[in-house]
Tab-separated table of C-alpha atoms in Angstrom:
chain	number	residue	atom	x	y	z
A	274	UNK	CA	-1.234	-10.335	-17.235
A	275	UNK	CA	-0.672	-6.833	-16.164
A	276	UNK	CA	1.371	-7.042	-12.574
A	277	UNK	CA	-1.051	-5.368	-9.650
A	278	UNK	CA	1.663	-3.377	-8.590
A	279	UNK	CA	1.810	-1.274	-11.957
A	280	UNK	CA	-1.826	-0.398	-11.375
A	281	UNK	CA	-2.164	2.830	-11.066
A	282	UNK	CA	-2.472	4.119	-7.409
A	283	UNK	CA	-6.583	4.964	-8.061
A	284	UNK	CA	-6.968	1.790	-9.753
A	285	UNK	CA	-4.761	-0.295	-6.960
A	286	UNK	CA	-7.810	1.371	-4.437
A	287	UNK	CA	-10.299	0.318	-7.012
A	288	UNK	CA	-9.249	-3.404	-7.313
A	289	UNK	CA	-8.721	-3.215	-3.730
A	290	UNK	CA	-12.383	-2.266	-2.566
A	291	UNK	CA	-13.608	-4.699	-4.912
A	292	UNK	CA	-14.895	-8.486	-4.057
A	293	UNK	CA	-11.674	-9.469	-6.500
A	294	UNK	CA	-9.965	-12.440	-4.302
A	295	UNK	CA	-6.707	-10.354	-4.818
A	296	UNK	CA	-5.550	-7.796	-4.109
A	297	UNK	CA	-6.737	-8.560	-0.340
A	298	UNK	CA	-5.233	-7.871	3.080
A	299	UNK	CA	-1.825	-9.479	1.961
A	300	UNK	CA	-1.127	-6.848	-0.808
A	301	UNK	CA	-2.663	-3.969	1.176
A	302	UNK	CA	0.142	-5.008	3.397
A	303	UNK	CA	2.983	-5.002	0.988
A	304	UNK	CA	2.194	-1.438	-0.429
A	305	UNK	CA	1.943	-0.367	3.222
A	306	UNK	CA	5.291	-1.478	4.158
A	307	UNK	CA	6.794	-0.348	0.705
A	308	UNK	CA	5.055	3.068	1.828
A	309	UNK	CA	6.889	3.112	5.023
A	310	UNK	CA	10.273	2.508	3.850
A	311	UNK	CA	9.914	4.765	1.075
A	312	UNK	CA	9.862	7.419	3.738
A	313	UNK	CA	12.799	5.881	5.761
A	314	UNK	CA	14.485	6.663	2.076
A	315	UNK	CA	13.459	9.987	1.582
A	316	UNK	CA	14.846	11.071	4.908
A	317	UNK	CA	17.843	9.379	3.902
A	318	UNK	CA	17.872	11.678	0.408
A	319	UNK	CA	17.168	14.673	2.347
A	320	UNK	CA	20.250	13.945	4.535
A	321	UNK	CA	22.927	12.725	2.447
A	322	UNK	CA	25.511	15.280	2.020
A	323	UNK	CA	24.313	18.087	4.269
A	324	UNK	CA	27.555	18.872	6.399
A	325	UNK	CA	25.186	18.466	9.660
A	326	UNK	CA	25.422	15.171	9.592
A	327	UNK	CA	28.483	14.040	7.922
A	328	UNK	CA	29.879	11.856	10.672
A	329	UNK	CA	26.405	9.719	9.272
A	330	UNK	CA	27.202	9.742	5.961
A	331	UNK	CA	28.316	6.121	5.519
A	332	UNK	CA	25.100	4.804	7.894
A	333	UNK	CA	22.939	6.377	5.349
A	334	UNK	CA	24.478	5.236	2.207
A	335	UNK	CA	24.127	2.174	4.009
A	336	UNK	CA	20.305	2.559	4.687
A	337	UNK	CA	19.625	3.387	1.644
A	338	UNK	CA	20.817	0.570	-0.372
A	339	UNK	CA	19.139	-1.631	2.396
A	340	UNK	CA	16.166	0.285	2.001
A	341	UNK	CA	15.539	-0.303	-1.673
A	342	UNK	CA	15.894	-3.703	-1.803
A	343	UNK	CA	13.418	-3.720	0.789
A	344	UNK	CA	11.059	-1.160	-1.136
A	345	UNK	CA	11.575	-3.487	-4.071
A	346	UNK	CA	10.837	-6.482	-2.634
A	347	UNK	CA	7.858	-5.181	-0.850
A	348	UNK	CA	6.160	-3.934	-4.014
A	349	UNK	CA	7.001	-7.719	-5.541
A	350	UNK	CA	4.592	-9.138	-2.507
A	351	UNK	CA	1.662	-7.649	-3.927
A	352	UNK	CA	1.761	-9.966	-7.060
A	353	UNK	CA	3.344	-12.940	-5.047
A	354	UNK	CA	0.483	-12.613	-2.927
A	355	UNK	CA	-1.872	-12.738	-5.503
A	356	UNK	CA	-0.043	-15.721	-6.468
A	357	UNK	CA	0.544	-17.477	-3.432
A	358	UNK	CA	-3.366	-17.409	-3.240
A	359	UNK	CA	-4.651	-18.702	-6.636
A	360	UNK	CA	-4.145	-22.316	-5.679
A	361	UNK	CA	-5.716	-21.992	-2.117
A	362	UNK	CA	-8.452	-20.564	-3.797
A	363	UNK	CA	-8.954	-23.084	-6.095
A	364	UNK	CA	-8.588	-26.102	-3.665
A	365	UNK	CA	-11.426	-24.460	-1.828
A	366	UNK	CA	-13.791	-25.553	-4.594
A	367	UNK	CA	-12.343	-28.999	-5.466
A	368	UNK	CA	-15.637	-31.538	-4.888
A	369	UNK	CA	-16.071	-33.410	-1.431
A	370	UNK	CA	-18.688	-36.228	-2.381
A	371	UNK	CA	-16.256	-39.731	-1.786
A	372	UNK	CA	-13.926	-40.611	0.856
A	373	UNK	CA	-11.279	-40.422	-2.032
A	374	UNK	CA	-12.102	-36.669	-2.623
A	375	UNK	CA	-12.230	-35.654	0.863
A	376	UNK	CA	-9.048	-36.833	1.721
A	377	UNK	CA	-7.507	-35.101	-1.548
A	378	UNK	CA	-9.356	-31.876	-1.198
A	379	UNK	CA	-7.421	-31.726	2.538
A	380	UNK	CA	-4.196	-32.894	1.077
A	381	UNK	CA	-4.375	-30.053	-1.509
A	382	UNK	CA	-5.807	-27.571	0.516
A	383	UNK	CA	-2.697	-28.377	3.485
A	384	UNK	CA	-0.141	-27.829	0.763
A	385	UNK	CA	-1.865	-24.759	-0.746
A	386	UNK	CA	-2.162	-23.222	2.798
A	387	UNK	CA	1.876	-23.722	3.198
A	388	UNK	CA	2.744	-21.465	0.327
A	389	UNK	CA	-0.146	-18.593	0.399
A	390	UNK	CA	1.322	-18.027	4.086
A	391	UNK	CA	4.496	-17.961	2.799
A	392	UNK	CA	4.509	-14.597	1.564
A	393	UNK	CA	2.338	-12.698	4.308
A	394	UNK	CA	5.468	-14.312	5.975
A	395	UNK	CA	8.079	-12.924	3.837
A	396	UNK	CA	6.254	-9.269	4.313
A	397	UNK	CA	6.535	-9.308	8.138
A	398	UNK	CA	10.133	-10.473	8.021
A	399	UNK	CA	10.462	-7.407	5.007
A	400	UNK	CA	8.545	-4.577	7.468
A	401	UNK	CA	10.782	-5.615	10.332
A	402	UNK	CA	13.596	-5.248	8.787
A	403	UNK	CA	12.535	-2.200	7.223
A	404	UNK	CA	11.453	-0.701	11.117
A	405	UNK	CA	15.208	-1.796	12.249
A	406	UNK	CA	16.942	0.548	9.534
A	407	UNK	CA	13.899	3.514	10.784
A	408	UNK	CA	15.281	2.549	14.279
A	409	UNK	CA	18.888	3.915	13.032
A	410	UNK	CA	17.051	6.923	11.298
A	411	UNK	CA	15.191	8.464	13.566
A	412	UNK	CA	18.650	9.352	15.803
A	413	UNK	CA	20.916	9.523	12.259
A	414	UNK	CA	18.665	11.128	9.643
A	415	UNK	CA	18.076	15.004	9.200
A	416	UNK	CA	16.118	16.489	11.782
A	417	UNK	CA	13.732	18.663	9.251
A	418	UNK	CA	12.131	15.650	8.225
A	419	UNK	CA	11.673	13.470	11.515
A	420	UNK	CA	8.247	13.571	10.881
A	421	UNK	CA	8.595	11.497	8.180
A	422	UNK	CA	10.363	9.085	10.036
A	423	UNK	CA	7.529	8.878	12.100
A	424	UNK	CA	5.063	8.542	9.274
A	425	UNK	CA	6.974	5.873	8.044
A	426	UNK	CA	7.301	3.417	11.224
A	427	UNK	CA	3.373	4.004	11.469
A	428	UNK	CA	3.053	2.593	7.963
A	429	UNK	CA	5.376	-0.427	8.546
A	430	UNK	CA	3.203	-1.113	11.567
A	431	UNK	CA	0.225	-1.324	10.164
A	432	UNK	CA	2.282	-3.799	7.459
A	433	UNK	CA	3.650	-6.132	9.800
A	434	UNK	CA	0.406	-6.307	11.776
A	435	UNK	CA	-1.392	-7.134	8.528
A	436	UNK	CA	0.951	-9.054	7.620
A	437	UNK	CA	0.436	-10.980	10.608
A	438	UNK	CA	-3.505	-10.957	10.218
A	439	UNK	CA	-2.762	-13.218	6.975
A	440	UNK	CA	-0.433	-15.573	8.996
A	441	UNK	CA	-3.045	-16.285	11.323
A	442	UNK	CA	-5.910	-17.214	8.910
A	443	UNK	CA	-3.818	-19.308	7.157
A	444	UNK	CA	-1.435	-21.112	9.946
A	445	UNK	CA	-5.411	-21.352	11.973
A	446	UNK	CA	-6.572	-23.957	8.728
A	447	UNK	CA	-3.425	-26.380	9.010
A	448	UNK	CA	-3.712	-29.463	9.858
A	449	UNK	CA	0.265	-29.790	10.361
A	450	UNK	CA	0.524	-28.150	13.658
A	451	UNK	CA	4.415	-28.536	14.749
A	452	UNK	CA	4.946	-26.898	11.039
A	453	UNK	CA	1.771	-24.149	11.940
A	454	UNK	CA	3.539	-23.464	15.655
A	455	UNK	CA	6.453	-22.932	14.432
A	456	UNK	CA	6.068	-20.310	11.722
A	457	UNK	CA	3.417	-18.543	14.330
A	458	UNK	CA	6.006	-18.518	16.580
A	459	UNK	CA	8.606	-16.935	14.085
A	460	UNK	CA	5.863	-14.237	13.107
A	461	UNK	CA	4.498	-13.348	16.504
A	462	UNK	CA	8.059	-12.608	18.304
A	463	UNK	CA	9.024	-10.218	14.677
A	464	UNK	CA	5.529	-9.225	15.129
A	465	UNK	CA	5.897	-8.110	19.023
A	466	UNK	CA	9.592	-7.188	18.455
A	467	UNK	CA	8.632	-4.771	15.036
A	468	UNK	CA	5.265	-3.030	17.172
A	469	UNK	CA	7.596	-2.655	19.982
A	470	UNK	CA	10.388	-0.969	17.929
A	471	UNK	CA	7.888	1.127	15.817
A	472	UNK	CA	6.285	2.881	19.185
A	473	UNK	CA	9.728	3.739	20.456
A	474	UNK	CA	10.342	5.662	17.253
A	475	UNK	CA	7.058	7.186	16.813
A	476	UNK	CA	7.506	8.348	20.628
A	477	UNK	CA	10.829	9.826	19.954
A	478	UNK	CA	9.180	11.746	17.005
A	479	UNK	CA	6.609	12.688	19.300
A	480	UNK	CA	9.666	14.186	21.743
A	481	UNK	CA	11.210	16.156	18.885
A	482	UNK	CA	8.616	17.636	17.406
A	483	UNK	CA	7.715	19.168	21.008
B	232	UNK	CA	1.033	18.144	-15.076
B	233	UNK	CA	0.321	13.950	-14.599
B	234	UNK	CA	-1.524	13.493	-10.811
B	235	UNK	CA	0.270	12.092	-8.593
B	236	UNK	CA	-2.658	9.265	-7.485
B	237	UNK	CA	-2.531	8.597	-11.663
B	238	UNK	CA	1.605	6.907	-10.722
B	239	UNK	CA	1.247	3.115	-10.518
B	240	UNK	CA	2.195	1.877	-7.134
B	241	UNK	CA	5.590	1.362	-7.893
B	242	UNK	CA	6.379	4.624	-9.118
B	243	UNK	CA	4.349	6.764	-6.647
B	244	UNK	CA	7.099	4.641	-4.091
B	245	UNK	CA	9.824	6.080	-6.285
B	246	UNK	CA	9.110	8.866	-6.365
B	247	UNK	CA	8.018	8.572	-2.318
B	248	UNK	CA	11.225	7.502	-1.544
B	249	UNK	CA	13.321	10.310	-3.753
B	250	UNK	CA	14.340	13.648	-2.417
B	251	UNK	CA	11.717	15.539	-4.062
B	252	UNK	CA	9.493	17.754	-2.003
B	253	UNK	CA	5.709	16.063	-2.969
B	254	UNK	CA	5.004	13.047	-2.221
B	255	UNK	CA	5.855	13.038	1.373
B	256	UNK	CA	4.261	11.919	4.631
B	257	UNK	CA	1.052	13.786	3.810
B	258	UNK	CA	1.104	11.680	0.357
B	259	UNK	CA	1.666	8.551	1.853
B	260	UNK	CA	-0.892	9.646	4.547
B	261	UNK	CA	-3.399	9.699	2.501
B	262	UNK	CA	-2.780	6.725	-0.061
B	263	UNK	CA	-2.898	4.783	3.547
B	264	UNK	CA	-6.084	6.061	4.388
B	265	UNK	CA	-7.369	5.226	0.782
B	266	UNK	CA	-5.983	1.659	1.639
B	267	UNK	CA	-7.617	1.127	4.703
B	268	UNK	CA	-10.810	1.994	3.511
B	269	UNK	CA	-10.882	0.176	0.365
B	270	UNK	CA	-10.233	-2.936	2.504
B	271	UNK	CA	-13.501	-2.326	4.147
B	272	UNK	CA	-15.489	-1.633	1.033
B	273	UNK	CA	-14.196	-5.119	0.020
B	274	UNK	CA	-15.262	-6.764	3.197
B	275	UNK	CA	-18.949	-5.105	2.181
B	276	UNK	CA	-19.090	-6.922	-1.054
B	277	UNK	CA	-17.856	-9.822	0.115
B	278	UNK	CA	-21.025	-9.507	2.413
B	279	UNK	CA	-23.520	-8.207	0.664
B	280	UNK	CA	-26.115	-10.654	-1.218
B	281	UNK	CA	-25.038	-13.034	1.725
B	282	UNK	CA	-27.973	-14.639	3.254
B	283	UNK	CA	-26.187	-15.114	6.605
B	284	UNK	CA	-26.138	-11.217	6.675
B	285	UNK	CA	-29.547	-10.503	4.648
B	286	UNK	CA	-30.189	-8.359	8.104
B	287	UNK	CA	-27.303	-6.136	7.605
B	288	UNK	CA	-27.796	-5.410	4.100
B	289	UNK	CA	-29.617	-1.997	4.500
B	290	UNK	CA	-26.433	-0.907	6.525
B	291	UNK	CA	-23.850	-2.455	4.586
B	292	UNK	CA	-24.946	-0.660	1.428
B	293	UNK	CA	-24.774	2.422	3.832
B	294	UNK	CA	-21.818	1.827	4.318
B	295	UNK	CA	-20.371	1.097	0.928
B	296	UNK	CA	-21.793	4.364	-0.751
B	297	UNK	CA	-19.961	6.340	1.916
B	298	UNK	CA	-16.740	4.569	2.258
B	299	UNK	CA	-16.835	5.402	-1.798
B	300	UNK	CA	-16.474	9.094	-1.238
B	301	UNK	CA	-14.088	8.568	1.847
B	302	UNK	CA	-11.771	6.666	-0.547
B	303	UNK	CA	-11.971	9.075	-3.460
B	304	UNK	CA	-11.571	12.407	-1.389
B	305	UNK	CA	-8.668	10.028	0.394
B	306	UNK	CA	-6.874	9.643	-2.952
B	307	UNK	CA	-7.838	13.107	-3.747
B	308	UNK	CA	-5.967	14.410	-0.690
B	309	UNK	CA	-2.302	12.960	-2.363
B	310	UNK	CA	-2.291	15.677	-5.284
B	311	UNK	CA	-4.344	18.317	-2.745
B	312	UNK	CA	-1.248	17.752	-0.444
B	313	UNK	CA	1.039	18.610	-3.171
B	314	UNK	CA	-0.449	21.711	-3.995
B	315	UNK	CA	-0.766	22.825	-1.179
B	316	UNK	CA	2.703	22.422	-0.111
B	317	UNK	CA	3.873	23.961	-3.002
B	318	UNK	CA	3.227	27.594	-2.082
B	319	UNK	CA	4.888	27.011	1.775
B	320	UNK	CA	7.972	25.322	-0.375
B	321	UNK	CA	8.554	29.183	-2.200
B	322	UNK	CA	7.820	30.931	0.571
B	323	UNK	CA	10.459	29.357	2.340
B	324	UNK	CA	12.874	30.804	0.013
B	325	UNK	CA	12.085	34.039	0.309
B	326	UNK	CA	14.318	36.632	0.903
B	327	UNK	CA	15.557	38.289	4.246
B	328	UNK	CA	18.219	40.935	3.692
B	329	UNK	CA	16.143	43.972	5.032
B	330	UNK	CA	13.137	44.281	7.483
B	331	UNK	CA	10.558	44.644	5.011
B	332	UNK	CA	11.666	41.786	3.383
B	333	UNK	CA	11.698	39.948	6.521
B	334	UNK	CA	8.374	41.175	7.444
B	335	UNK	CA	6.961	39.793	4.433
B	336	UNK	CA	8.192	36.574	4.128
B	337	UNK	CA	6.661	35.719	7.998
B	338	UNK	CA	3.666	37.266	6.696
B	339	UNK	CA	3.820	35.006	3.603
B	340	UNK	CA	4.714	31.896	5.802
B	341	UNK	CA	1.909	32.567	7.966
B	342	UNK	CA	-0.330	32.376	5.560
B	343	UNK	CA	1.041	29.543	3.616
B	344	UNK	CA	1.486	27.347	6.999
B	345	UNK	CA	-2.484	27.678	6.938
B	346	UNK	CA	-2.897	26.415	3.540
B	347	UNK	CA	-0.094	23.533	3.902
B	348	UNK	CA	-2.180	22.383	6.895
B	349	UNK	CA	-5.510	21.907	5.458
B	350	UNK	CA	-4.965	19.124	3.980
B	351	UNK	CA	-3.600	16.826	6.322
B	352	UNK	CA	-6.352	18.129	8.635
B	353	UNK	CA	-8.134	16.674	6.010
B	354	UNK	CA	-6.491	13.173	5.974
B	355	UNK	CA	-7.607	13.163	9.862
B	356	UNK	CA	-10.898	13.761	9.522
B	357	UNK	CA	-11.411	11.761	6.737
B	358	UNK	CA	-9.771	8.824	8.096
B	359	UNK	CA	-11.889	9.614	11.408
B	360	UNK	CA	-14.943	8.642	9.276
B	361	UNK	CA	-13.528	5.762	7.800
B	362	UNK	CA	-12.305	4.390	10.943
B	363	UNK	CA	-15.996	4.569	12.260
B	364	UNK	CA	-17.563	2.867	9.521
B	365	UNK	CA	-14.754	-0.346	10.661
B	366	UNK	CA	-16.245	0.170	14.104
B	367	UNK	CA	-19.640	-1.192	11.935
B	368	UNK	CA	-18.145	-3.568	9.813
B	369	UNK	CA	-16.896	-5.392	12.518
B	370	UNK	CA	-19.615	-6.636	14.048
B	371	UNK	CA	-21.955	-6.532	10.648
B	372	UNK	CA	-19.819	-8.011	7.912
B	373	UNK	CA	-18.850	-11.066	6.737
B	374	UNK	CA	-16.638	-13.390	9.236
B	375	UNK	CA	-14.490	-14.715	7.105
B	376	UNK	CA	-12.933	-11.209	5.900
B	377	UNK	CA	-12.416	-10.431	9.029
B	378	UNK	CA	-9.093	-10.345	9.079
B	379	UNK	CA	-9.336	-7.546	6.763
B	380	UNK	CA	-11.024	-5.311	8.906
B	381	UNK	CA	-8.161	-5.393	10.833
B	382	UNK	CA	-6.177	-4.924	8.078
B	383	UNK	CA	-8.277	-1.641	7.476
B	384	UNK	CA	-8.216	-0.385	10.959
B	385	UNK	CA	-4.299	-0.809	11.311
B	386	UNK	CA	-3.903	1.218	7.746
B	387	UNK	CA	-6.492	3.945	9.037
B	388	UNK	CA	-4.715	3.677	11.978
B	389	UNK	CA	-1.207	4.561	10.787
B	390	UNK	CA	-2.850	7.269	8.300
B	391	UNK	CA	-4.561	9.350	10.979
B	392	UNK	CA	-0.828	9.264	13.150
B	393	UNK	CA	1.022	10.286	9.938
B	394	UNK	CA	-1.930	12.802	9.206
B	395	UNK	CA	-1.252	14.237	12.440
B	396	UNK	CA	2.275	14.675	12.543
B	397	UNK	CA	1.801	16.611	9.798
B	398	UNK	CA	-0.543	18.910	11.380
B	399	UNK	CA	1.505	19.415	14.138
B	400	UNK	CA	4.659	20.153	11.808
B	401	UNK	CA	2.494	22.982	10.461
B	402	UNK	CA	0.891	23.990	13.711
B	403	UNK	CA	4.329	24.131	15.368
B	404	UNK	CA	5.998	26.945	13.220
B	405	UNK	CA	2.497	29.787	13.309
B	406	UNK	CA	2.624	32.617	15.222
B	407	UNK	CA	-1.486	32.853	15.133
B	408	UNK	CA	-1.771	30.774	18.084
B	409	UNK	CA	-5.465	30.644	18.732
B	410	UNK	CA	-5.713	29.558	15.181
B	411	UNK	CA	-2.748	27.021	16.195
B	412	UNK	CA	-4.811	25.656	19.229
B	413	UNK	CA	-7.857	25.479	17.726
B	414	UNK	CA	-6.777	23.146	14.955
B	415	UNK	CA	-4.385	21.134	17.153
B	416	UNK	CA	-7.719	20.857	20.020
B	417	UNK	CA	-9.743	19.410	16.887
B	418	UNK	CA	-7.017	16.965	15.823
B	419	UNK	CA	-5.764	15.659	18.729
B	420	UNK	CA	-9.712	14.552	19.843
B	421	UNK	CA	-10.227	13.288	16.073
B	422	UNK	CA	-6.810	10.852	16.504
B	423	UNK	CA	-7.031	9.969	20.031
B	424	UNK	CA	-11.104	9.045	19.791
B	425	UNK	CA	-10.116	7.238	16.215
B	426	UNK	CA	-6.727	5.164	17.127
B	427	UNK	CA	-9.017	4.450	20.596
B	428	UNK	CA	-11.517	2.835	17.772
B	429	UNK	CA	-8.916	1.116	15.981
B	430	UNK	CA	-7.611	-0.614	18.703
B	431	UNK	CA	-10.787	-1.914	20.115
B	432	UNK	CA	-11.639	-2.806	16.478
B	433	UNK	CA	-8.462	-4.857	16.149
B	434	UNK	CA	-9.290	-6.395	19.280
B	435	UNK	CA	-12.496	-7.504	18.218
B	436	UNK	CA	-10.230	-9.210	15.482
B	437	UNK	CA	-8.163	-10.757	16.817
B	438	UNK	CA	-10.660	-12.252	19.027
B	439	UNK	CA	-12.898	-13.526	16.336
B	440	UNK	CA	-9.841	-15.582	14.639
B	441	UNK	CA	-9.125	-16.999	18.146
């Protein structure tokens, strides 16, 4: 099956608008945050090797190899999303006419709940690592393109508030709360670190700029 | 010359995150905006036909026609910002040896900073509309894609902020100031009325999951 993520950007927004169970909220996420970093990269290509800011040099070689593992992994959450959902939506149509299949259909549905949160997980713990290396940037990478900088931590938090979004829905379902609590707790204090993080930046865009 | 919106997803973040002058934050801007809107046209189909919401359906097929055109001139708006770009990216290498040639490359910049700033202009507006139509779906469409809305608002969100930074990069360097101030006045109520909207819509969110 072709991968979502080799759609072509028109056809990505086509699928996307679409009542298609994937690509949802999750993978609108994971572009979003591959977005954003891919502008913490290109500041990091438009600074490397400009005398200016050669006492950075090794910071943004640094960033940059960071950065596209991030990017990469990212664009690999749009079909492990897709994935990470096909079960869950399945289970939601198993019958529920005997005791025997109620209790199964909430058995399966508990387990498939665990792994579609698992990567709406995995792309808030992506975007907030990918907002820590914009946190270096903004004060490291070339001035000409701070906007970009700024562009890019506004991207990552829309994609680690999404990401968040798909937490919820699915951690709100479980019937395992000490396992639900804890991831929520994981995600909201990434969640309320990343926002915080992203606003700083954006705000010392905001200052440069003028 | 292959469009830009025509790159699958992970190429268009290749070439996002490489040196090269187009895509940039204008770009990603708009492929945002495209994202966050598409998410809404998919929380209308997954309403519409829905007896629960048989009272909405007049509006929510309002609303799909229109957040149609929003995402195409969106997606539209990638390969616009390109081109437009393109003549500001020569005219910055004009020459400056003697006054005449000085005279004509601000001349030349002027005119080009105009052109270059269109577009993300554009992004703002259009995200403006496509913001409001959330402020609808919100309330009208089905609860349990919800979560998408937010999704949507948050991607609008961060499109309209990277829109604007790129408005203001423009704005910044032209010596026509009433034409400066007159854009700026327009964007700056477009953004702060439409990330005002986003946030309340988000709210309402966030609310709704509990």
């Amino acid at each position: 099956m072709e991968k979502i993520a080799q759609k072509s950007c028109v056809d990505f927004i086509e699928v996307l608008a679409s009542k298609a169970a994937v690509p949802g909220g999750g993978g609108a996420a994971a572009l979003a945050g591959a977005i954003g970093m891919a502008l913490g990269s290109m500041v990091c290509n438009l600074t490397t090797g400009k005398k200016k800011y050669a006492q950075y040099e090794e910071t943004i070689q640094e960033i940059l190899a960071k950065a596209a593992k991030l990017e990469e992994e990212l664009l690999s959450m749009i079909d492990k999303d897709a994935e990470g959902f096909y079960p869950l939506s399945k289970a939601y149509g198993l019958p529920t006419s005997t005791e025997e299949e109620k209790q199964y259909k909430a058995e399966t549905m508990e387990k498939c709940l665990k792994v579609a949160c698992e990567v709406p997980m995995n792309i808030v713990r992506l975007c907030f690592d990918s907002i820590k290396l914009h946190e270096e940037l903004v004060d490291k990478g070339s001035k000409l393109a701070i906007s970009d900088v700024g562009c890019g931590v506004q991207c990552l938090r829309a994609a680690i508030l999404s990401g968040q979004l798909n937490v919820i829905i699915n951690v709100n379902s479980m019937k395992d709360r000490e396992y639900a609590e804890k991831i929520e707790k994981e995600c909201n204090q990434l969640v309320q670190d990343g926002v915080k993080t992203c606003d700083e930046v954006y705000q010392k865009v905001l200052v440069a700029l003028g």
